[in-house]
Backbone as ProteinMPNN parsed JSONL, in Angstrom:
{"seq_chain_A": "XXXXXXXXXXXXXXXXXXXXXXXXXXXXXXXXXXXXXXXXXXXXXXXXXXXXXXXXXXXXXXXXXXXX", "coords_chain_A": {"N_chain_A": [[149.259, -261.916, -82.473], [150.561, -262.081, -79.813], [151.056, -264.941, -79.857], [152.928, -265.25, -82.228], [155.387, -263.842, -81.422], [156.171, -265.925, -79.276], [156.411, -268.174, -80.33], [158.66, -267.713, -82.216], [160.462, -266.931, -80.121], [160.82, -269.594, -79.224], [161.954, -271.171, -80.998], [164.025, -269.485, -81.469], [165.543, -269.998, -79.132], [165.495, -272.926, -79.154], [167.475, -273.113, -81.501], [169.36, -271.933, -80.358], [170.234, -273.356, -78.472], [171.143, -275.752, -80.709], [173.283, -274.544, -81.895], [175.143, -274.067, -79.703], [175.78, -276.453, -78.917], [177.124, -277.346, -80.972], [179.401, -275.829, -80.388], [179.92, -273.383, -81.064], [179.979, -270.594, -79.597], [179.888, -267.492, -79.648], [177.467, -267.471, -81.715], [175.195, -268.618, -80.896], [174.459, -267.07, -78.696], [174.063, -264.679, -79.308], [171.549, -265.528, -81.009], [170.266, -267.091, -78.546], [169.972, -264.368, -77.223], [168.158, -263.109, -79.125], [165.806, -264.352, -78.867], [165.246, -264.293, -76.131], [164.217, -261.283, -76.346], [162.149, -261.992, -77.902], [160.453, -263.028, -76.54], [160.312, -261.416, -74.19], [159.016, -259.491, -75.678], [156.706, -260.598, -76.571], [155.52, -260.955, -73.314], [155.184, -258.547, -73.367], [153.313, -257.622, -74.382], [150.812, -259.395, -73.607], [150.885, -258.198, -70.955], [149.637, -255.189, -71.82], [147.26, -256.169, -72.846], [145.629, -256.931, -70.53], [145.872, -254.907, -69.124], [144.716, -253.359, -70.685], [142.027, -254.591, -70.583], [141.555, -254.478, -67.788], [141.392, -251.523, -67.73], [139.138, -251.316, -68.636], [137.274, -252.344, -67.567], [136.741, -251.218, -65.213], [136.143, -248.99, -66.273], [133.665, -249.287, -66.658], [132.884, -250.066, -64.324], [132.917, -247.215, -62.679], [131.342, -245.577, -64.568], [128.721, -247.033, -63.984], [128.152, -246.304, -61.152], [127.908, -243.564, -61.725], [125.075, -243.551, -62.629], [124.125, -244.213, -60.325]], "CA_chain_A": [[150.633, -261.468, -82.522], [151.571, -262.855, -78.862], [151.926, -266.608, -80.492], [154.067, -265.034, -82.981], [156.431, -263.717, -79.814], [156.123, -267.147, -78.728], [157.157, -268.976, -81.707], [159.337, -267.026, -82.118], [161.175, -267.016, -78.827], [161.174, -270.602, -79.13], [162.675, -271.326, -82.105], [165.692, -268.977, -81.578], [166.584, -270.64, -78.179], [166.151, -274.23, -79.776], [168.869, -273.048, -82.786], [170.998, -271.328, -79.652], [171.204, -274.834, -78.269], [172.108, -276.307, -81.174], [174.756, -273.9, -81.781], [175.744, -273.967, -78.234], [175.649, -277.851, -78.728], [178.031, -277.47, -81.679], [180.562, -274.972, -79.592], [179.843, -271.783, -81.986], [179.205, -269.865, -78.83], [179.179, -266.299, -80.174], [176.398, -267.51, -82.669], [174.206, -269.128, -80.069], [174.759, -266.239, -77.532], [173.197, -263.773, -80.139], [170.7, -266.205, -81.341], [169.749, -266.63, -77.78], [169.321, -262.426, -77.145], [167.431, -262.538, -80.174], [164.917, -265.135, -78.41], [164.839, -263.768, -74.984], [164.408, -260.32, -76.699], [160.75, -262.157, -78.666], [159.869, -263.821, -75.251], [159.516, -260.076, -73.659], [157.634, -258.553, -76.541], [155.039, -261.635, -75.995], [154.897, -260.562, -71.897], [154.539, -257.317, -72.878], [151.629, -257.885, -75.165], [150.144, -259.911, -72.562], [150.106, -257.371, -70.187], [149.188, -254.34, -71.988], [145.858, -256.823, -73.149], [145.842, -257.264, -69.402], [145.712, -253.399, -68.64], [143.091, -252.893, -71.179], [140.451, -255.033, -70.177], [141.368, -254.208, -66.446], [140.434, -250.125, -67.617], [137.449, -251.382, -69.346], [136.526, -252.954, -65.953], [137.361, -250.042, -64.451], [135.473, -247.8, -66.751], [132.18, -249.925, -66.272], [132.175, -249.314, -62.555], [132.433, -245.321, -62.489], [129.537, -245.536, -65.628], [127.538, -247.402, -62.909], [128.465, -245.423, -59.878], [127.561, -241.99, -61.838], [124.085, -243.145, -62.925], [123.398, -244.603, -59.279]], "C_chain_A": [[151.434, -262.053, -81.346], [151.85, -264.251, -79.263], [153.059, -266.572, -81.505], [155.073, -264.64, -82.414], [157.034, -265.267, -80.066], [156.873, -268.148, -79.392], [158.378, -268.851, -81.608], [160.793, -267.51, -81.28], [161.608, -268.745, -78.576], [161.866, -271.672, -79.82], [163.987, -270.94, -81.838], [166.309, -269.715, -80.639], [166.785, -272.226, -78.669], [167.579, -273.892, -80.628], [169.891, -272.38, -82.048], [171.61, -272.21, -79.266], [172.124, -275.551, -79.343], [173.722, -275.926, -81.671], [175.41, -273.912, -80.717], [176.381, -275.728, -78.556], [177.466, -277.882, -80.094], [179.553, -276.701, -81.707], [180.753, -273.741, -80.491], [178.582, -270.708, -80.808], [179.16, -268.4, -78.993], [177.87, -266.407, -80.912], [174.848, -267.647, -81.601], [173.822, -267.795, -78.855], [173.703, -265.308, -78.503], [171.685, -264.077, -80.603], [169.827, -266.098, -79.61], [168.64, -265.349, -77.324], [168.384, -262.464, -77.474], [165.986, -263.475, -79.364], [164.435, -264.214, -76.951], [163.959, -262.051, -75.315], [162.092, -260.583, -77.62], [160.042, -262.186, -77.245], [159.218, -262.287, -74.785], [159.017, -259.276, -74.719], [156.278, -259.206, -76.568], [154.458, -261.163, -74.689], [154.406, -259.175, -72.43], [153.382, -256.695, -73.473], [150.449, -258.205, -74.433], [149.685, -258.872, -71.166], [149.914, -255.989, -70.661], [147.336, -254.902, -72.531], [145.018, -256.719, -71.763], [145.214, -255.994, -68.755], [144.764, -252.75, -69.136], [141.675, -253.419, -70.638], [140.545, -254.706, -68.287], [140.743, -252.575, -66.683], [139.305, -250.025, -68.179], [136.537, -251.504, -68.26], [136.151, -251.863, -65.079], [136.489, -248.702, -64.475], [133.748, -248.031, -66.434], [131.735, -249.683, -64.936], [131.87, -248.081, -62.489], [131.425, -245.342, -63.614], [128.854, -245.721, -64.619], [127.091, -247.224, -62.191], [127.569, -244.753, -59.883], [126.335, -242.399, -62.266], [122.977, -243.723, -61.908], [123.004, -243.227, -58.687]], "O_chain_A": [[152.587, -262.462, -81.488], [152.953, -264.708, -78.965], [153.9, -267.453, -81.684], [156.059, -265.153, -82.945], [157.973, -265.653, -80.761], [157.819, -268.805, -78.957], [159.151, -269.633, -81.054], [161.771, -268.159, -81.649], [162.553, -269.085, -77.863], [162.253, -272.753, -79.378], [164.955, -271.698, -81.903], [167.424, -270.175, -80.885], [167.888, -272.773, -78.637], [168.64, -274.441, -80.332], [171.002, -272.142, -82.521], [172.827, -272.377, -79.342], [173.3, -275.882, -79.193], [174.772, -276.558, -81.782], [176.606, -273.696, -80.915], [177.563, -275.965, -78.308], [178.564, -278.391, -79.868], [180.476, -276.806, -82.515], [181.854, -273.191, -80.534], [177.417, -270.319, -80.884], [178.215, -267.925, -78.364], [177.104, -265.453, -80.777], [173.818, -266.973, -81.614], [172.748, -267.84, -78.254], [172.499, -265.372, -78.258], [170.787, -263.235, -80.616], [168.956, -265.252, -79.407], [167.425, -265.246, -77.16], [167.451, -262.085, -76.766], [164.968, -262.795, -79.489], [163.378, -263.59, -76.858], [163.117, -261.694, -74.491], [161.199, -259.751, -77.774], [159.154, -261.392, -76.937], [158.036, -261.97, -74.924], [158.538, -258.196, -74.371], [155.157, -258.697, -76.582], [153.25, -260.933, -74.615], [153.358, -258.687, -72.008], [152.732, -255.684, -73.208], [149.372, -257.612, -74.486], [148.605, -258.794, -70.579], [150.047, -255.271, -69.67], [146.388, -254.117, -72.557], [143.82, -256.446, -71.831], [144.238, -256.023, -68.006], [144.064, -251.891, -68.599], [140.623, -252.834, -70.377], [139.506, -254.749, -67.629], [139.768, -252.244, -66.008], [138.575, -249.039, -68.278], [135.437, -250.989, -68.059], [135.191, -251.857, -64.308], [136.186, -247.851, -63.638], [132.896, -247.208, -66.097], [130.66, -249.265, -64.506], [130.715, -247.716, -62.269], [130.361, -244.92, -63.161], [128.271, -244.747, -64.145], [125.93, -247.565, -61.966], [126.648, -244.705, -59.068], [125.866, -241.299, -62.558], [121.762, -243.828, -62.075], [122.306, -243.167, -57.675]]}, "name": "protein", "num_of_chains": 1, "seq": "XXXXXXXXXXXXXXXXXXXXXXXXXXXXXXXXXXXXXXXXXXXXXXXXXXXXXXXXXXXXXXXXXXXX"}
């Protein structure tokens, strides 16, 4: 699902340029949003993946602790 963000996010800002490029700057401005708007649902995929395997890590030590 984060490459679909990604895609995503990169697509809309290419088609903001070209609207930007073609001076339909309300279109591009929105188009934009809509990109920046994929971009942080990719980070925030990334770090909730991020947060899991850090409390997995996390959870493996106190297991190891409590049967030292």
């Amino acid at each position: 699902m984060k490459l679909i963000w990604l895609i995503v996010s990169g697509v809309a800002i290419a088609l903001a340029a070209v609207f930007l490029w073609r001076g339909d700057f309300n279109t591009a401005f929105v188009i934009a949003a809509i990109g920046l708007v994929a971009w942080f649902l990719n980070y925030r995929m990334q770090l909730q993946d991020a947060s899991a395997e850090r409390e997995i890590q996390v959870g493996e030590e106190i297991e190891d602790d409590s049967q030292n």
